[in-house]
Each structure stands twice: as C-alpha cells, then as structure tokens.
Amino acid sequence: MNPRLVTLSALTGLDILNIREPERLFTGDMDSLKKEYRHLAVLWHPDRSRLEDADAVFAHIHSLFDLAVAKLGHGEWDIPGHLTVKDTDRKTFRFRYRRRFAFELGETVVGDTFAAFFVEPEHKALFDNAVRRIKYFTFASDAMKREVSRYLPAIRKTFETQDGRHVLVTGKQRDMIRLRDILDHYTAKGFPDQWPRHAAWIQSTLNNLCCYLEYAGLTHNDISPDTYYISPSDHSGSLLGGWWYSEPVGNELKALPLRTYDLMAMDTAMKTFASVRTDLELAKATGREVAGRGSGLTISSGTGVPEAMAQWLRFPTTGDAVTDYRIWRQKILIESFGGYAFVELNLKAEDVYPEK
C-alpha cells in the first residue's frame, strides 16, 4: 500500500478531530487529495465503518476536504512555516516564514529576510498608496540615501493572488524583529535589567526616522510596535509596515488606523490633514509602550525608567522633529543615563521566531 495511505490508516478518530488545517491531513495536489479522501471515506464513512464516532469523524474529514479543494482552487496551500500562493498568471510564490499574523487590512507574513503584506481586495486604494510612497522616497544626496534607506522598506515584489489579495513583499535585515513580538516575548519571559536603556536607544531610532520624514515632507501615520522592526545587534530600526496611510504633509488623510485616530482625537485640526506632529506623537506613544513594558498608558516606577525620560515621553511633542531629537539627545539622555552608551541586547530573531 502507498506509505501515505498507511499513515492515514493509523490515525485515530481523535487524531483526525484534532486536525484544524487541511494541510495536516492531505497532500497538496488534487490527484493525491482525491485518493486520500477516498481512502479515508472507506475507513470512516458511517455506512461502512463500525468505528466509534464515525459520524463526527467523517463529517470533519469531509469539511477538511472541502477546505482543501477551495485552497487548491485559489492557488494556496499552507503547511506550518510554509505558504504557497499563486498570482493571477498562475505563477507560484513560496514563502518560508517565521511569523504570520493578521492586521487591520489583511495579513502579514514575516520571514528571515522579508516581510510580506497580504491586503484584502477592498483595500486596494490603500495598497496602491503604500506602493507609491515607498517607490518614491526622496533624499538630499547619495550619502543620505545609503544611510536612511536601511531604515525604510524596499519593495522586492508586488502581485495579486488568484483570490484577489494584493501582496507587497519588502526586504528585511535578517536579525530584525517586529517590536510587538519583542514586547510579547519579554512579557512572557521577563524583561532584561537594562531594559530602560534599550527603550532609550529604540526611541532614538524613532526620533531619527521622524527627522527623515520631516525632511521628505512625508507623514506615515501608523508608527507603532506593530509596524516597527528593530535590530538588537546594531541598535537600528526599520519602519516596514503601515505605509498604507502615508501622505505628504498637508494632504488630506484618506484613512487612519484606530490607534492613530485615538491619539489625534483631542486635536480636531489634525484629523483631516497630514501633519508631522502626528508621527511625533505616535513615536512618543510607541516609546511609552516600550518603556512601560507593553503598557502605553503608564510608565510605573517599577519599570526602572528614569523620571526625565518618563516625563519627556508623557509630554506633548514640540511639533518639530529636529527640535524633539535635539532635546532628546542633548538633555533627556544626559539627565537619564549620563549620555548615550551602547548596551548589548542579547536577543536573536530565532529566540522570538523559533523554526516552524
């Protein structure tokens, strides 16, 4: 007998009922899928089987089979750590990923050297906006481009899947980790003793990024732990996500994520037009969440954050990115830590994103 069918024969009813993804039961091609389904039907169909719970097990098998057919029909077959999709020309794209999660417009898939954003069809206008903004970053010189490009997304590929999703694939430095995933990791494992210093250098990278956006006359409007990725090894960051909401300064805002809207809600003049101030407030809100060990509401005394730093993160922005950064570097860091010092963060991507 086919070894694959032997494996299926060995499954108990409980084994099958515990399977939630068709990829864990069936093989990802239509001929094999049909053979495996027929084999399981012989074993579990209530009219043929005397096995306990045959009704429930067969119904579950049939449900997984229907889902498998639908996935293959859409050109998608996903096994843990591997995602396969087809574009509208039936070209196959395979993603080996470390992390996969939903966001408000669709789904993000994070690999060692890429981040892929799958945006639902109804958000095509926002998808197109992100692609346009990323393609046309401006720089004062080649030297500035070499320096700043490390902190911005670079498009590797865009395409549309057979089920109508729009996909943007950006490059990613291998050791970069999404800030939200780092906070979740340390919330579960315990934060390192020097976390306030790490929160400080993360804030420095955010301030630096805001200075570039101000120079470029561009607003992002979704700076957060969910869109920002950091490199623990070289103390740098990259704003890979959230460009759907980006607009030139002064342009009308077409859409905003709820977090941004909430932070802007006290200033009604900021709700309609893109402003540097919004990004500066988002950078501070992100800093409060990082320094507060996952809480953006308060920075308690138990976190060990120096009072000068805590107060600065609580106070409103000056509205000017360069001024904010100057105050941060020349006053707040000195009052809080005596100045800047490199403190190693011993964290690797595989610690947060274990192999699937």
Tab-separated table of N, CA, C and O in Angstrom, residues 43-132:
chain	number	residue	atom	x	y	z
A	43	LEU	N	-12.607	4.104	5.302
A	43	LEU	CA	-12.374	3.798	6.719
A	43	LEU	C	-13.444	4.383	7.642
A	43	LEU	O	-13.807	3.760	8.642
A	44	TRP	N	-13.968	5.582	7.302
A	44	TRP	CA	-14.752	6.319	8.278
A	44	TRP	C	-16.186	6.623	7.849
A	44	TRP	O	-16.954	7.153	8.665
A	45	HIS	N	-16.600	6.307	6.625
A	45	HIS	CA	-17.981	6.611	6.251
A	45	HIS	C	-18.929	5.825	7.146
A	45	HIS	O	-18.767	4.612	7.330
A	46	PRO	N	-19.929	6.491	7.716
A	46	PRO	CA	-20.832	5.802	8.668
A	46	PRO	C	-21.527	4.582	8.090
A	46	PRO	O	-21.872	3.644	8.831
A	47	ASP	N	-21.747	4.550	6.753
A	47	ASP	CA	-22.411	3.402	6.147
A	47	ASP	C	-21.476	2.198	6.043
A	47	ASP	O	-21.930	1.072	5.808
A	48	ARG	N	-20.174	2.398	6.210
A	48	ARG	CA	-19.191	1.328	6.054
A	48	ARG	C	-18.434	1.010	7.324
A	48	ARG	O	-17.931	-0.091	7.492
A	49	SER	N	-18.328	2.017	8.196
A	49	SER	CA	-17.448	1.866	9.358
A	49	SER	C	-18.243	1.567	10.623
A	49	SER	O	-19.337	2.094	10.840
A	50	ARG	N	-17.661	0.739	11.456
A	50	ARG	CA	-18.222	0.488	12.777
A	50	ARG	C	-17.374	1.153	13.868
A	50	ARG	O	-17.586	0.915	15.050
A	51	LEU	N	-16.429	1.968	13.417
A	51	LEU	CA	-15.552	2.633	14.375
A	51	LEU	C	-16.333	3.675	15.161
A	51	LEU	O	-17.274	4.304	14.665
A	52	GLU	N	-15.930	3.851	16.422
A	52	GLU	CA	-16.604	4.799	17.296
A	52	GLU	C	-16.483	6.220	16.735
A	52	GLU	O	-15.449	6.617	16.199
A	53	ASP	N	-17.576	6.993	16.851
A	53	ASP	CA	-17.610	8.392	16.405
A	53	ASP	C	-17.414	8.527	14.900
A	53	ASP	O	-16.965	9.565	14.418
A	54	ALA	N	-17.753	7.500	14.132
A	54	ALA	CA	-17.551	7.555	12.688
A	54	ALA	C	-18.301	8.723	12.070
A	54	ALA	O	-17.789	9.383	11.155
A	55	ASP	N	-19.522	9.009	12.561
A	55	ASP	CA	-20.294	10.119	12.001
A	55	ASP	C	-19.525	11.437	12.124
A	55	ASP	O	-19.366	12.170	11.144
A	56	ALA	N	-19.067	11.748	13.334
A	56	ALA	CA	-18.371	13.018	13.586
A	56	ALA	C	-17.045	13.068	12.841
A	56	ALA	O	-16.681	14.105	12.269
A	57	VAL	N	-16.329	11.965	12.829
A	57	VAL	CA	-15.019	11.941	12.180
A	57	VAL	C	-15.173	12.126	10.677
A	57	VAL	O	-14.444	12.916	10.057
A	58	PHE	N	-16.116	11.416	10.068
A	58	PHE	CA	-16.292	11.549	8.625
A	58	PHE	C	-16.752	12.956	8.251
A	58	PHE	O	-16.296	13.518	7.244
A	59	ALA	N	-17.634	13.534	9.049
A	59	ALA	CA	-18.078	14.910	8.774
A	59	ALA	C	-16.889	15.872	8.824
A	59	ALA	O	-16.794	16.798	8.000
A	60	HIS	N	-15.988	15.642	9.762
A	60	HIS	CA	-14.808	16.504	9.878
A	60	HIS	C	-13.865	16.296	8.690
A	60	HIS	O	-13.312	17.266	8.144
A	61	ILE	N	-13.688	15.041	8.283
A	61	ILE	CA	-12.858	14.743	7.107
A	61	ILE	C	-13.424	15.443	5.878
A	61	ILE	O	-12.690	16.057	5.085
A	62	HIS	N	-14.751	15.356	5.710
A	62	HIS	CA	-15.383	15.979	4.547
A	62	HIS	C	-15.208	17.502	4.584
A	62	HIS	O	-14.953	18.137	3.542
A	63	SER	N	-15.313	18.097	5.769
A	63	SER	CA	-15.126	19.536	5.907
A	63	SER	C	-13.700	19.951	5.538
A	63	SER	O	-13.489	20.940	4.820
A	64	LEU	N	-12.721	19.167	5.991
A	64	LEU	CA	-11.329	19.451	5.660
A	64	LEU	C	-11.068	19.255	4.165
A	64	LEU	O	-10.294	20.005	3.561
A	65	PHE	N	-11.720	18.264	3.586
A	65	PHE	CA	-11.575	18.028	2.146
A	65	PHE	C	-12.108	19.223	1.350
A	65	PHE	O	-11.463	19.702	0.418
A	66	ASP	N	-13.289	19.721	1.721
A	66	ASP	CA	-13.864	20.882	1.032
A	66	ASP	C	-12.936	22.096	1.149
A	66	ASP	O	-12.731	22.841	0.178
A	67	LEU	N	-12.381	22.287	2.334
A	67	LEU	CA	-11.468	23.416	2.531
A	67	LEU	C	-10.201	23.236	1.707
A	67	LEU	O	-9.669	24.201	1.128
A	68	ALA	N	-9.719	21.986	1.618
A	68	ALA	CA	-8.526	21.703	0.819
A	68	ALA	C	-8.783	22.005	-0.656
A	68	ALA	O	-7.941	22.598	-1.338
A	69	VAL	N	-9.943	21.598	-1.164
A	69	VAL	CA	-10.285	21.861	-2.561
A	69	VAL	C	-10.334	23.365	-2.815
A	69	VAL	O	-9.828	23.866	-3.836
A	70	ALA	N	-10.937	24.101	-1.878
A	70	ALA	CA	-11.025	25.555	-2.037
A	70	ALA	C	-9.644	26.194	-2.041
A	70	ALA	O	-9.353	27.076	-2.857
A	71	LYS	N	-8.781	25.754	-1.147
A	71	LYS	CA	-7.437	26.333	-1.080
A	71	LYS	C	-6.661	26.056	-2.358
A	71	LYS	O	-5.994	26.955	-2.912
A	72	LEU	N	-6.718	24.825	-2.829
A	72	LEU	CA	-6.007	24.500	-4.066
A	72	LEU	C	-6.588	25.270	-5.239
A	72	LEU	O	-5.862	25.690	-6.149
A	73	GLY	N	-7.898	25.472	-5.214
A	73	GLY	CA	-8.532	26.241	-6.281
A	73	GLY	C	-8.075	27.689	-6.307
A	73	GLY	O	-8.017	28.322	-7.358
A	74	HIS	N	-7.722	28.221	-5.114
A	74	HIS	CA	-7.228	29.595	-5.016
A	74	HIS	C	-5.715	29.666	-5.174
A	74	HIS	O	-5.130	30.747	-5.063
A	75	GLY	N	-5.106	28.518	-5.430
A	75	GLY	CA	-3.659	28.519	-5.589
A	75	GLY	C	-2.906	28.662	-4.283
A	75	GLY	O	-1.754	29.121	-4.265
A	76	GLU	N	-3.513	28.275	-3.170
A	76	GLU	CA	-2.880	28.433	-1.864
A	76	GLU	C	-2.831	27.093	-1.142
A	76	GLU	O	-3.817	26.354	-1.080
A	77	TRP	N	-1.661	26.775	-0.620
A	77	TRP	CA	-1.514	25.572	0.201
A	77	TRP	C	-0.485	25.874	1.276
A	77	TRP	O	0.654	26.217	0.987
A	78	ASP	N	-0.905	25.783	2.504
A	78	ASP	CA	-0.079	26.270	3.617
A	78	ASP	C	0.206	25.135	4.582
A	78	ASP	O	-0.712	24.535	5.137
A	79	ILE	N	1.489	24.845	4.781
A	79	ILE	CA	1.901	23.951	5.845
A	79	ILE	C	2.662	24.794	6.848
A	79	ILE	O	3.127	25.892	6.517
A	80	PRO	N	2.790	24.362	8.099
A	80	PRO	CA	3.425	25.194	9.110
A	80	PRO	C	4.787	25.726	8.655
A	80	PRO	O	5.675	24.965	8.289
A	81	GLY	N	4.901	27.045	8.662
A	81	GLY	CA	6.152	27.677	8.264
A	81	GLY	C	6.317	27.853	6.768
A	81	GLY	O	7.307	28.435	6.322
A	82	HIS	N	5.357	27.376	5.980
A	82	HIS	CA	5.447	27.479	4.520
A	82	HIS	C	4.105	27.941	3.966
A	82	HIS	O	3.064	27.372	4.280
A	83	LEU	N	4.132	28.968	3.144
A	83	LEU	CA	2.928	29.456	2.490
A	83	LEU	C	3.166	29.463	0.986
A	83	LEU	O	4.163	30.010	0.510
A	84	THR	N	2.258	28.850	0.252
A	84	THR	CA	2.338	28.818	-1.205
A	84	THR	C	1.103	29.489	-1.781
A	84	THR	O	-0.025	29.119	-1.426
A	85	VAL	N	1.307	30.484	-2.645
A	85	VAL	CA	0.184	31.167	-3.296
A	85	VAL	C	0.494	31.315	-4.781
A	85	VAL	O	1.658	31.249	-5.197
A	86	LYS	N	-0.550	31.525	-5.556
A	86	LYS	CA	-0.385	31.761	-6.995
A	86	LYS	C	-0.963	33.118	-7.356
A	86	LYS	O	-1.977	33.544	-6.786
A	87	ASP	N	-0.311	33.774	-8.310
A	87	ASP	CA	-0.827	35.060	-8.760
A	87	ASP	C	-1.834	34.852	-9.880
A	87	ASP	O	-2.177	33.713	-10.237
A	88	THR	N	-2.314	35.943	-10.439
A	88	THR	CA	-3.367	35.858	-11.452
A	88	THR	C	-2.875	35.222	-12.750
A	88	THR	O	-3.693	34.810	-13.584
A	89	ASP	N	-1.567	35.139	-12.933
A	89	ASP	CA	-0.991	34.440	-14.091
A	89	ASP	C	-0.626	32.997	-13.767
A	89	ASP	O	0.059	32.336	-14.543
A	90	ARG	N	-1.041	32.542	-12.576
A	90	ARG	CA	-0.799	31.186	-12.078
A	90	ARG	C	0.686	30.931	-11.769
A	90	ARG	O	1.120	29.793	-11.648
A	91	LYS	N	1.441	31.981	-11.615
A	91	LYS	CA	2.817	31.836	-11.162
A	91	LYS	C	2.812	31.562	-9.670
A	91	LYS	O	2.068	32.190	-8.911
A	92	THR	N	3.649	30.610	-9.240
A	92	THR	CA	3.659	30.186	-7.850
A	92	THR	C	4.708	30.953	-7.047
A	92	THR	O	5.845	31.121	-7.483
A	93	PHE	N	4.314	31.398	-5.859
A	93	PHE	CA	5.224	32.058	-4.923
A	93	PHE	C	5.224	31.260	-3.618
A	93	PHE	O	4.157	30.944	-3.079
A	94	ARG	N	6.405	30.946	-3.149
A	94	ARG	CA	6.529	30.165	-1.912
A	94	ARG	C	7.242	30.996	-0.855
A	94	ARG	O	8.315	31.543	-1.094
A	95	PHE	N	6.629	31.086	0.311
A	95	PHE	CA	7.176	31.853	1.417
A	95	PHE	C	7.484	30.906	2.579
A	95	PHE	O	6.577	30.232	3.083
A	96	ARG	N	8.732	30.874	2.992
A	96	ARG	CA	9.086	30.169	4.215
A	96	ARG	C	9.170	31.212	5.323
A	96	ARG	O	10.014	32.108	5.272
A	97	TYR	N	8.275	31.111	6.295
A	97	TYR	CA	8.129	32.203	7.247
A	97	TYR	C	8.373	31.759	8.686
A	97	TYR	O	8.312	30.580	9.031
A	98	ARG	N	8.617	32.764	9.511
A	98	ARG	CA	8.800	32.576	10.953
A	98	ARG	C	7.551	32.958	11.742
A	98	ARG	O	7.280	32.406	12.799
A	99	ARG	N	6.819	33.962	11.227
A	99	ARG	CA	5.681	34.510	11.959
A	99	ARG	C	4.620	34.924	10.962
A	99	ARG	O	4.918	35.428	9.880
A	100	ARG	N	3.367	34.712	11.341
A	100	ARG	CA	2.238	35.041	10.478
A	100	ARG	C	1.115	35.567	11.355
A	100	ARG	O	0.745	34.930	12.347
A	101	PHE	N	0.584	36.742	11.031
A	101	PHE	CA	-0.423	37.339	11.901
A	101	PHE	C	-1.321	38.270	11.089
A	101	PHE	O	-0.944	38.770	10.027
A	102	ALA	N	-2.503	38.495	11.619
A	102	ALA	CA	-3.462	39.380	10.962
A	102	ALA	C	-3.197	40.833	11.359
A	102	ALA	O	-2.701	41.115	12.448
A	103	PHE	N	-3.510	41.756	10.441
A	103	PHE	CA	-3.591	43.171	10.789
A	103	PHE	C	-4.853	43.726	10.148
A	103	PHE	O	-5.609	42.986	9.506
A	104	GLU	N	-5.145	45.011	10.354
A	104	GLU	CA	-6.476	45.524	10.049
A	104	GLU	C	-6.844	45.478	8.572
A	104	GLU	O	-8.035	45.492	8.228
A	105	LEU	N	-5.858	45.354	7.677
A	105	LEU	CA	-6.159	45.303	6.240
A	105	LEU	C	-5.968	43.912	5.644
A	105	LEU	O	-6.259	43.712	4.460
A	106	GLY	N	-5.466	42.978	6.433
A	106	GLY	CA	-5.209	41.645	5.892
A	106	GLY	C	-4.309	40.831	6.778
A	106	GLY	O	-4.624	40.582	7.944
A	107	GLU	N	-3.143	40.436	6.239
A	107	GLU	CA	-2.268	39.509	6.950
A	107	GLU	C	-0.808	39.828	6.626
A	107	GLU	O	-0.485	40.255	5.514
A	108	THR	N	0.059	39.641	7.619
A	108	THR	CA	1.495	39.833	7.435
A	108	THR	C	2.209	38.503	7.638
A	108	THR	O	1.886	37.748	8.559
A	109	VAL	N	3.177	38.217	6.770
A	109	VAL	CA	3.993	37.014	6.857
A	109	VAL	C	5.455	37.464	6.958
A	109	VAL	O	5.952	38.168	6.077
A	110	VAL	N	6.136	37.080	8.041
A	110	VAL	CA	7.499	37.532	8.296
A	110	VAL	C	8.468	36.366	8.161
A	110	VAL	O	8.323	35.341	8.834
A	111	GLY	N	9.446	36.505	7.277
A	111	GLY	CA	10.496	35.513	7.113
A	111	GLY	C	11.828	36.047	7.586
A	111	GLY	O	11.914	37.141	8.161
A	112	ASP	N	12.893	35.313	7.344
A	112	ASP	CA	14.219	35.751	7.774
A	112	ASP	C	14.639	37.026	7.080
A	112	ASP	O	15.223	37.921	7.700
A	113	THR	N	14.367	37.137	5.792
A	113	THR	CA	14.867	38.277	5.013
A	113	THR	C	13.753	39.030	4.276
A	113	THR	O	14.025	39.756	3.331
A	114	PHE	N	12.518	38.855	4.704
A	114	PHE	CA	11.412	39.548	4.047
A	114	PHE	C	10.255	39.743	5.017
A	114	PHE	O	10.125	39.055	6.030
A	115	ALA	N	9.406	40.699	4.676
A	115	ALA	CA	8.084	40.837	5.287
A	115	ALA	C	7.100	40.982	4.133
A	115	ALA	O	7.283	41.829	3.259
A	116	ALA	N	6.077	40.139	4.105
A	116	ALA	CA	5.088	40.156	3.023
A	116	ALA	C	3.738	40.547	3.608
A	116	ALA	O	3.293	39.978	4.605
A	117	PHE	N	3.094	41.505	2.966
A	117	PHE	CA	1.812	42.024	3.430
A	117	PHE	C	0.737	41.636	2.423
A	117	PHE	O	0.816	42.005	1.243
A	118	PHE	N	-0.258	40.880	2.896
A	118	PHE	CA	-1.369	40.428	2.056
A	118	PHE	C	-2.579	41.303	2.392
A	118	PHE	O	-3.152	41.189	3.473
A	119	VAL	N	-2.965	42.169	1.465
A	119	VAL	CA	-4.024	43.144	1.694
A	119	VAL	C	-5.298	42.698	0.975
A	119	VAL	O	-5.263	42.332	-0.206
A	120	GLU	N	-6.410	42.730	1.694
A	120	GLU	CA	-7.682	42.273	1.128
A	120	GLU	C	-8.127	43.170	-0.041
A	120	GLU	O	-7.780	44.353	-0.091
A	121	PRO	N	-8.891	42.611	-0.974
A	121	PRO	CA	-9.246	43.340	-2.202
A	121	PRO	C	-9.901	44.691	-1.966
A	121	PRO	O	-9.671	45.641	-2.717
A	122	GLU	N	-10.724	44.803	-0.921
A	122	GLU	CA	-11.455	46.056	-0.699
A	122	GLU	C	-10.541	47.221	-0.277
A	122	GLU	O	-10.974	48.374	-0.245
A	123	HIS	N	-9.273	46.906	0.045
A	123	HIS	CA	-8.339	47.950	0.468
A	123	HIS	C	-7.292	48.248	-0.619
A	123	HIS	O	-6.199	48.724	-0.309
A	124	LYS	N	-7.641	48.008	-1.868
A	124	LYS	CA	-6.672	48.199	-2.952
A	124	LYS	C	-6.148	49.636	-3.016
A	124	LYS	O	-4.962	49.873	-3.295
A	125	ALA	N	-7.002	50.617	-2.769
A	125	ALA	CA	-6.560	52.012	-2.839
A	125	ALA	C	-5.460	52.289	-1.817
A	125	ALA	O	-4.475	52.983	-2.120
A	126	LEU	N	-5.593	51.739	-0.620
A	126	LEU	CA	-4.562	51.916	0.408
A	126	LEU	C	-3.291	51.155	0.037
A	126	LEU	O	-2.178	51.635	0.271
A	127	PHE	N	-3.450	49.976	-0.545
A	127	PHE	CA	-2.297	49.206	-1.017
A	127	PHE	C	-1.528	50.003	-2.068
A	127	PHE	O	-0.299	50.147	-1.985
A	128	ASP	N	-2.236	50.528	-3.043
A	128	ASP	CA	-1.586	51.300	-4.103
A	128	ASP	C	-0.895	52.536	-3.537
A	128	ASP	O	0.180	52.936	-4.012
A	129	ASN	N	-1.494	53.136	-2.524
A	129	ASN	CA	-0.894	54.304	-1.897
A	129	ASN	C	0.448	53.944	-1.262
A	129	ASN	O	1.442	54.675	-1.417
A	130	ALA	N	0.497	52.806	-0.558
A	130	ALA	CA	1.752	52.380	0.081
A	130	ALA	C	2.837	52.142	-0.961
A	130	ALA	O	3.982	52.575	-0.800
A	131	VAL	N	2.500	51.447	-2.018
A	131	VAL	CA	3.479	51.165	-3.076
A	131	VAL	C	4.015	52.463	-3.663
A	131	VAL	O	5.226	52.624	-3.877
A	132	ARG	N	3.138	53.413	-3.890
A	132	ARG	CA	3.545	54.698	-4.469
A	132	ARG	C	4.495	55.447	-3.527
A	132	ARG	O	5.523	55.981	-3.964
